[in-house]
PDB file of C-alpha atoms in Angstrom:
ATOM      1  CA  MET A 175     -64.713  30.494 -43.083  1.00 73.00           C
ATOM      2  CA  ALA A 176     -60.961  32.271 -41.811  1.00 90.00           C
ATOM      3  CA  LYS A 177     -60.278  31.917 -38.508  1.00 94.00           C
ATOM      4  CA  THR A 178     -57.931  34.740 -36.737  1.00 96.00           C
ATOM      5  CA  LEU A 179     -55.227  33.214 -34.327  1.00 96.00           C
ATOM      6  CA  ALA A 180     -56.202  36.209 -31.606  1.00 96.00           C
ATOM      7  CA  ALA A 181     -59.220  34.625 -32.247  1.00 96.00           C
ATOM      8  CA  LEU A 182     -58.827  31.316 -30.926  1.00 97.00           C
ATOM      9  CA  VAL A 183     -56.259  32.336 -28.540  1.00 97.00           C
ATOM     10  CA  ALA A 184     -58.766  34.184 -26.856  1.00 97.00           C
ATOM     11  CA  ILE A 185     -61.232  31.508 -26.734  1.00 97.00           C
ATOM     12  CA  LEU A 186     -58.470  28.872 -25.212  1.00 97.00           C
ATOM     13  CA  GLN A 187     -57.629  31.441 -22.802  1.00 96.00           C
ATOM     14  CA  SER A 188     -61.320  31.713 -21.453  1.00 95.00           C
ATOM     15  CA  GLU A 189     -61.533  27.531 -21.488  1.00 94.00           C
ATOM     16  CA  VAL A 190     -58.129  27.132 -19.594  1.00 93.00           C
ATOM     17  CA  PRO A 191     -57.624  30.559 -17.728  1.00 93.00           C
ATOM     18  CA  ALA A 192     -53.727  31.130 -16.813  1.00 92.00           C
ATOM     19  CA  ALA A 193     -52.906  30.439 -13.091  1.00 87.00           C
ATOM     20  CA  ASN A 194     -49.747  32.349 -11.911  1.00 86.00           C
ATOM     21  CA  SER A 195     -48.911  33.919 -15.214  1.00 89.00           C
ATOM     22  CA  THR A 196     -49.136  30.210 -17.158  1.00 90.00           C
ATOM     23  CA  PRO A 197     -49.475  29.989 -19.896  1.00 94.00           C
ATOM     24  CA  THR A 198     -48.702  33.218 -21.062  1.00 94.00           C
ATOM     25  CA  THR A 199     -49.962  34.496 -24.213  1.00 95.00           C
ATOM     26  CA  ALA A 200     -46.977  32.767 -26.501  1.00 95.00           C
ATOM     27  CA  GLN A 201     -47.782  29.761 -24.401  1.00 96.00           C
ATOM     28  CA  TYR A 202     -51.167  30.184 -25.866  1.00 96.00           C
ATOM     29  CA  GLN A 203     -50.634  31.359 -29.335  1.00 96.00           C
ATOM     30  CA  GLN A 204     -48.075  28.098 -28.963  1.00 96.00           C
ATOM     31  CA  ALA A 205     -51.143  25.972 -28.223  1.00 97.00           C
ATOM     32  CA  ILE A 206     -53.090  26.766 -31.175  1.00 97.00           C
ATOM     33  CA  LYS A 207     -50.486  26.138 -33.511  1.00 97.00           C
ATOM     34  CA  ASP A 208     -49.094  23.301 -32.129  1.00 97.00           C
ATOM     35  CA  ALA A 209     -52.952  21.541 -32.296  1.00 97.00           C
ATOM     36  CA  ALA A 210     -54.099  22.553 -36.233  1.00 97.00           C
ATOM     37  CA  SER A 211     -50.119  20.972 -36.818  1.00 96.00           C
ATOM     38  CA  GLU A 212     -51.617  17.520 -35.360  1.00 96.00           C
ATOM     39  CA  PHE A 213     -55.131  18.819 -36.692  1.00 97.00           C
ATOM     40  CA  SER A 214     -53.641  18.781 -40.352  1.00 96.00           C
ATOM     41  CA  ARG A 215     -51.217  15.762 -39.646  1.00 95.00           C
ATOM     42  CA  ARG A 216     -54.827  13.526 -38.884  1.00 95.00           C
ATOM     43  CA  CYS A 217     -57.365  15.217 -40.973  1.00 95.00           C
ATOM     44  CA  GLY A 218     -55.408  16.976 -44.102  1.00 93.00           C
ATOM     45  CA  GLN A 219     -58.022  18.619 -46.737  1.00 91.00           C
ATOM     46  CA  GLY A 220     -57.013  16.975 -50.115  1.00 93.00           C
ATOM     47  CA  LYS A 221     -56.210  19.672 -53.165  1.00 95.00           C
ATOM     48  CA  TRP A 222     -55.596  19.618 -56.605  1.00 96.00           C
ATOM     49  CA  ALA A 223     -52.263  22.030 -58.027  1.00 96.00           C
ATOM     50  CA  GLU A 224     -50.428  22.278 -60.869  1.00 95.00           C
ATOM     51  CA  LEU A 225     -46.378  21.780 -61.592  1.00 95.00           C
ATOM     52  CA  ASN A 226     -45.461  23.791 -64.494  1.00 95.00           C
ATOM     53  CA  ILE A 227     -42.505  21.492 -65.645  1.00 91.00           C
ATOM     54  CA  VAL A 228     -40.261  23.201 -67.456  1.00 94.00           C
ATOM     55  CA  SER A 229     -36.931  21.950 -69.645  1.00 90.00           C
ATOM     56  CA  GLY A 230     -33.575  21.698 -67.620  1.00 93.00           C
ATOM     57  CA  THR A 231     -35.475  22.382 -64.312  1.00 97.00           C
ATOM     58  CA  ALA A 232     -35.356  19.307 -62.265  1.00 96.00           C
ATOM     59  CA  THR A 233     -36.647  20.860 -58.547  1.00 98.00           C
ATOM     60  CA  TYR A 234     -39.707  22.396 -58.036  1.00 98.00           C
ATOM     61  CA  SER A 235     -41.489  24.066 -54.666  1.00 97.00           C
ATOM     62  CA  LEU A 236     -44.971  22.617 -53.560  1.00 98.00           C
ATOM     63  CA  PRO A 237     -47.379  24.639 -51.817  1.00 96.00           C
ATOM     64  CA  ALA A 238     -46.792  26.232 -48.136  1.00 95.00           C
ATOM     65  CA  ASP A 239     -49.573  24.067 -46.907  1.00 96.00           C
ATOM     66  CA  PHE A 240     -48.429  20.524 -48.713  1.00 97.00           C
ATOM     67  CA  LEU A 241     -47.922  18.112 -46.590  1.00 96.00           C
ATOM     68  CA  SER A 242     -48.184  15.037 -48.994  1.00 96.00           C
ATOM     69  CA  LEU A 243     -48.676  13.685 -52.173  1.00 96.00           C
ATOM     70  CA  ILE A 244     -51.534  11.564 -53.274  1.00 96.00           C
ATOM     71  CA  SER A 245     -51.215  11.208 -56.474  1.00 95.00           C
ATOM     72  CA  LEU A 246     -49.357  13.001 -60.066  1.00 91.00           C
ATOM     73  CA  GLU A 247     -49.460  12.301 -63.108  1.00 79.00           C
ATOM     74  CA  MET A 248     -46.808   9.934 -64.351  1.00 73.00           C
ATOM     75  CA  MET A 249     -45.147  10.692 -68.146  1.00 72.00           C
ATOM     76  CA  VAL A 250     -44.519   7.089 -69.429  1.00 67.00           C
ATOM     77  CA  GLY A 251     -41.879   6.362 -71.979  1.00 62.00           C
ATOM     78  CA  ILE A 252     -42.671   4.239 -74.706  1.00 64.00           C
ATOM     79  CA  ASP A 253     -39.949   2.780 -77.793  1.00 61.00           C
ATOM     80  CA  GLY A 254     -38.440   6.071 -77.302  1.00 66.00           C
ATOM     81  CA  VAL A 255     -41.541   8.371 -77.116  1.00 71.00           C
ATOM     82  CA  MET A 256     -43.265   9.636 -73.891  1.00 69.00           C
ATOM     83  CA  ILE A 257     -46.791  11.021 -74.941  1.00 65.00           C
ATOM     84  CA  SER A 258     -47.970  13.904 -73.627  1.00 67.00           C
ATOM     85  CA  ASN A 259     -50.881  16.402 -73.552  1.00 64.00           C
ATOM     86  CA  THR A 260     -49.039  18.751 -76.085  1.00 65.00           C
ATOM     87  CA  GLY A 261     -47.630  16.056 -78.261  1.00 63.00           C
ATOM     88  CA  LEU A 262     -44.977  12.562 -78.197  1.00 69.00           C
ATOM     89  CA  ILE A 263     -41.478  13.672 -76.570  1.00 72.00           C
ATOM     90  CA  PRO A 264     -38.400  12.053 -78.111  1.00 67.00           C
ATOM     91  CA  VAL A 265     -36.644  10.391 -75.437  1.00 69.00           C
ATOM     92  CA  SER A 266     -33.589   7.716 -74.691  1.00 67.00           C
ATOM     93  CA  ALA A 267     -35.101   3.848 -74.749  1.00 67.00           C
ATOM     94  CA  ASP A 268     -34.972   3.091 -71.726  1.00 69.00           C
ATOM     95  CA  TRP A 269     -36.261   6.682 -69.755  1.00 72.00           C
ATOM     96  CA  GLU A 270     -37.977   6.224 -66.496  1.00 78.00           C
ATOM     97  CA  GLU A 271     -38.777   8.858 -64.869  1.00 84.00           C
ATOM     98  CA  GLU A 272     -38.413   8.700 -60.695  1.00 88.00           C
ATOM     99  CA  TYR A 273     -39.276  11.954 -57.912  1.00 93.00           C
ATOM    100  CA  THR A 274     -38.321  12.846 -54.521  1.00 96.00           C
ATOM    101  CA  ILE A 275     -39.967  14.853 -52.171  1.00 97.00           C
ATOM    102  CA  ARG A 276     -38.098  17.104 -49.534  1.00 96.00           C
ATOM    103  CA  ASN A 277     -39.096  20.190 -47.348  1.00 94.00           C
ATOM    104  CA  LYS A 278     -41.811  20.878 -49.425  1.00 96.00           C
ATOM    105  CA  GLN A 279     -39.829  20.295 -53.050  1.00 98.00           C
ATOM    106  CA  ILE A 280     -40.162  17.927 -55.746  1.00 97.00           C
ATOM    107  CA  THR A 281     -36.965  16.767 -57.571  1.00 97.00           C
ATOM    108  CA  PHE A 282     -37.803  14.863 -60.593  1.00 93.00           C
ATOM    109  CA  THR A 283     -35.095  12.699 -61.651  1.00 91.00           C
ATOM    110  CA  PRO A 284     -34.300  12.492 -64.503  1.00 88.00           C
ATOM    111  CA  THR A 285     -34.078  16.064 -65.224  1.00 90.00           C
ATOM    112  CA  PRO A 286     -36.982  16.455 -67.555  1.00 88.00           C
ATOM    113  CA  ASN A 287     -36.243  17.567 -70.891  1.00 83.00           C
ATOM    114  CA  TYR A 288     -39.739  18.528 -71.815  1.00 84.00           C
ATOM    115  CA  THR A 289     -42.072  21.710 -71.222  1.00 86.00           C
ATOM    116  CA  LEU A 290     -45.490  21.078 -69.974  1.00 86.00           C
ATOM    117  CA  THR A 291     -48.180  21.472 -67.097  1.00 89.00           C
ATOM    118  CA  ARG A 292     -49.021  18.676 -65.075  1.00 89.00           C
ATOM    119  CA  ASP A 293     -51.695  18.365 -62.403  1.00 92.00           C
ATOM    120  CA  TYR A 294     -51.376  16.797 -58.964  1.00 95.00           C
ATOM    121  CA  LYS A 295     -53.322  16.527 -55.785  1.00 97.00           C
ATOM    122  CA  TYR A 296     -51.878  15.930 -52.604  1.00 97.00           C
ATOM    123  CA  LYS A 297     -52.893  17.024 -48.644  1.00 96.00           C
ATOM    124  CA  ALA A 298     -52.934  20.045 -47.280  1.00 96.00           C
ATOM    125  CA  GLY A 299     -52.825  21.550 -43.837  1.00 95.00           C
ATOM    126  CA  TRP A 300     -54.268  24.329 -42.519  1.00 94.00           C
ATOM    127  CA  ILE A 301     -51.400  27.251 -42.145  1.00 94.00           C
ATOM    128  CA  MET A 302     -51.616  30.543 -41.294  1.00 94.00           C
ATOM    129  CA  THR A 303     -51.042  33.554 -43.259  1.00 93.00           C
ATOM    130  CA  GLY A 304     -50.878  37.114 -42.837  1.00 91.00           C
ATOM    131  CA  ALA A 305     -48.641  39.291 -41.046  1.00 90.00           C
ATOM    132  CA  GLU A 306     -47.882  39.531 -37.012  1.00 87.00           C
ATOM    133  CA  GLY A 307     -50.771  40.354 -34.780  1.00 86.00           C
ATOM    134  CA  SER A 308     -53.423  39.552 -38.170  1.00 90.00           C
ATOM    135  CA  GLU A 309     -52.331  35.488 -38.710  1.00 93.00           C
ATOM    136  CA  THR A 310     -54.924  33.705 -39.960  1.00 95.00           C
ATOM    137  CA  PHE A 311     -56.206  30.076 -40.919  1.00 95.00           C
ATOM    138  CA  ALA A 312     -57.858  31.591 -44.049  1.00 91.00           C
ATOM    139  CA  ASP A 313     -59.214  27.311 -45.210  1.00 90.00           C
ATOM    140  CA  MET A 314     -60.426  26.752 -41.637  1.00 94.00           C
ATOM    141  CA  GLY A 315     -64.262  27.153 -40.258  1.00 94.00           C
ATOM    142  CA  ASP A 316     -66.237  26.439 -37.652  1.00 95.00           C
ATOM    143  CA  ASP A 317     -66.047  22.579 -37.310  1.00 94.00           C
ATOM    144  CA  GLU A 318     -61.761  22.462 -37.887  1.00 96.00           C
ATOM    145  CA  ALA A 319     -61.970  25.788 -35.293  1.00 97.00           C
ATOM    146  CA  GLN A 320     -63.789  23.297 -32.669  1.00 97.00           C
ATOM    147  CA  ILE A 321     -61.095  20.273 -32.942  1.00 97.00           C
ATOM    148  CA  VAL A 322     -58.007  22.485 -33.024  1.00 97.00           C
ATOM    149  CA  LEU A 323     -59.148  23.868 -29.931  1.00 97.00           C
ATOM    150  CA  ILE A 324     -59.874  20.197 -28.250  1.00 97.00           C
ATOM    151  CA  LYS A 325     -56.000  19.376 -28.571  1.00 97.00           C
ATOM    152  CA  ALA A 326     -54.614  23.232 -27.753  1.00 97.00           C
ATOM    153  CA  LYS A 327     -56.977  22.932 -24.556  1.00 95.00           C
ATOM    154  CA  GLY A 328     -55.144  19.504 -23.745  1.00 95.00           C
ATOM    155  CA  LEU A 329     -51.787  21.652 -24.629  1.00 95.00           C
ATOM    156  CA  ALA A 330     -52.570  24.480 -22.194  1.00 94.00           C
ATOM    157  CA  ILE A 331     -53.395  22.399 -19.073  1.00 93.00           C
ATOM    158  CA  GLU A 332     -50.688  20.549 -19.926  1.00 92.00           C
ATOM    159  CA  LYS A 333     -48.345  23.334 -19.558  1.00 92.00           C
ATOM    160  CA  LYS A 334     -49.856  24.801 -16.423  1.00 90.00           C
ATOM    161  CA  ALA A 335     -49.217  21.008 -14.628  1.00 88.00           C
ATOM    162  CA  ASN A 336     -45.936  21.135 -15.784  1.00 87.00           C
ATOM    163  CA  ALA A 337     -45.324  24.817 -14.261  1.00 85.00           C
ATOM    164  CA  MET A 338     -46.965  23.277 -10.646  1.00 83.00           C
ATOM    165  CA  ALA A 339     -44.792  20.323 -10.571  1.00 80.00           C
ATOM    166  CA  SER A 340     -42.047  22.386 -11.492  1.00 75.00           C
ATOM    167  CA  GLY A 341     -42.415  24.832  -8.702  1.00 62.00           C
ATOM    168  CA  SER A 342     -41.553  25.149  -5.153  1.00 49.00           C
ATOM    169  CA  GLY A 343     -42.200  21.704  -3.232  1.00 45.00           C
ATOM    170  CA  LEU A 344     -45.911  19.777  -3.953  1.00 47.00           C
ATOM    171  CA  LYS A 345     -46.003  19.234  -0.828  1.00 52.00           C
ATOM    172  CA  TYR A 346     -45.578  21.975   2.023  1.00 43.00           C
ATOM    173  CA  SER A 347     -46.873  22.957   5.496  1.00 44.00           C
ATOM    174  CA  LEU A 348     -47.221  26.261   6.928  1.00 45.00           C
ATOM    175  CA  GLY A 349     -48.158  26.715  10.814  1.00 48.00           C
ATOM    176  CA  ALA A 350     -50.952  23.843  10.963  1.00 50.00           C
ATOM    177  CA  VAL A 351     -52.333  24.261   7.441  1.00 44.00           C
ATOM    178  CA  SER A 352     -50.486  21.417   5.254  1.00 44.00           C
ATOM    179  CA  VAL A 353     -51.025  22.255   1.320  1.00 44.00           C
ATOM    180  CA  ASP A 354     -50.285  19.355  -1.311  1.00 48.00           C
ATOM    181  CA  LYS A 355     -50.230  20.288  -4.863  1.00 54.00           C
ATOM    182  CA  GLY A 356     -49.404  17.005  -5.939  1.00 53.00           C
ATOM    183  CA  GLY A 357     -53.384  16.125  -6.552  1.00 59.00           C
ATOM    184  CA  GLY A 358     -54.060  19.082  -8.803  1.00 73.00           C
ATOM    185  CA  VAL A 359     -51.163  17.612 -11.091  1.00 83.00           C
ATOM    186  CA  GLU A 360     -52.625  14.878 -11.292  1.00 85.00           C
ATOM    187  CA  SER A 361     -55.933  15.605 -12.215  1.00 86.00           C
ATOM    188  CA  MET A 362     -54.526  18.474 -14.857  1.00 85.00           C
ATOM    189  CA  ASN A 363     -52.823  15.486 -16.365  1.00 87.00           C
ATOM    190  CA  THR A 364     -55.747  13.170 -16.079  1.00 90.00           C
ATOM    191  CA  GLN A 365     -57.950  15.509 -18.226  1.00 90.00           C
ATOM    192  CA  VAL A 366     -54.498  16.679 -20.458  1.00 91.00           C
ATOM    193  CA  TYR A 367     -55.333  12.615 -21.681  1.00 91.00           C
ATOM    194  CA  LYS A 368     -59.376  13.053 -21.715  1.00 93.00           C
ATOM    195  CA  GLN A 369     -58.706  15.824 -24.001  1.00 93.00           C
ATOM    196  CA  HIS A 370     -56.324  14.023 -26.502  1.00 94.00           C
ATOM    197  CA  GLY A 371     -59.119  11.174 -26.113  1.00 95.00           C
ATOM    198  CA  LEU A 372     -61.926  13.898 -27.374  1.00 96.00           C
ATOM    199  CA  PHE A 373     -59.692  15.086 -30.198  1.00 97.00           C
ATOM    200  CA  VAL A 374     -58.754  11.875 -31.702  1.00 96.00           C
ATOM    201  CA  GLU A 375     -62.315  10.734 -31.126  1.00 96.00           C
ATOM    202  CA  ALA A 376     -63.440  14.035 -33.267  1.00 96.00           C
ATOM    203  CA  CYS A 377     -60.674  13.972 -35.866  1.00 96.00           C
ATOM    204  CA  ASP A 378     -62.105  10.509 -36.573  1.00 95.00           C
ATOM    205  CA  ARG A 379     -65.496  11.300 -36.913  1.00 95.00           C
ATOM    206  CA  TYR A 380     -64.301  14.325 -39.115  1.00 94.00           C
ATOM    207  CA  ASN A 381     -62.874  11.859 -41.637  1.00 91.00           C
ATOM    208  CA  GLY A 382     -65.614   9.701 -41.636  1.00 86.00           C
ATOM    209  CA  ALA A 383     -67.661  13.127 -42.032  1.00 63.00           C
ATOM    210  CA  PHE A 384     -65.415  14.077 -45.328  1.00 54.00           C
ATOM    211  CA  MET A 385     -64.848  10.482 -46.868  1.00 51.00           C
ATOM    212  CA  ALA A 386     -68.719   9.920 -47.041  1.00 44.00           C
ATOM    213  CA  ALA A 387     -69.355  13.296 -48.518  1.00 41.00           C
TER     214      ALA A 387
END
């Protein structure tokens, strides 16, 4: 089920071999990380969690893999009373709760004057855990890894194209031999666009399969 960063990098290096030391190991790793982030934004998974609300506390941390809120058990006050799973809670006659989410934290207004647990559902991304050198995408299976690698391959090719384009001249001559790198750069840029298209199609299929399940 889990996929390590090292294993994904090894696959990417075999599919997009480095040329003139590009991509570097760090660039391969970043390509995997960026691809996983983009896959998460397009195909985030739904998860349930709980908020342990404490009276007098307005702000609460959300999970590390939190991307966006899907639903939250709402509290409603009627005639100065809020009905909860722990009983009746007195509130002001015009009490109405609102919340904001920023930097993986949710803040309630007004500050809760009750203590209870509230269920919520959120869109979660695929994130890495573990110490440096053993980073792992714990929730990533074969299907997800294949899609991430499609995007990462395009990002790695883009690094090679950029390095070639910024090199010492795209066209030059050595005696009777003329060298034109422009065609290679153009070809790689075409591959980058192709990989992105394949990635989008794979995400659409993945979302379709997920919704149908």
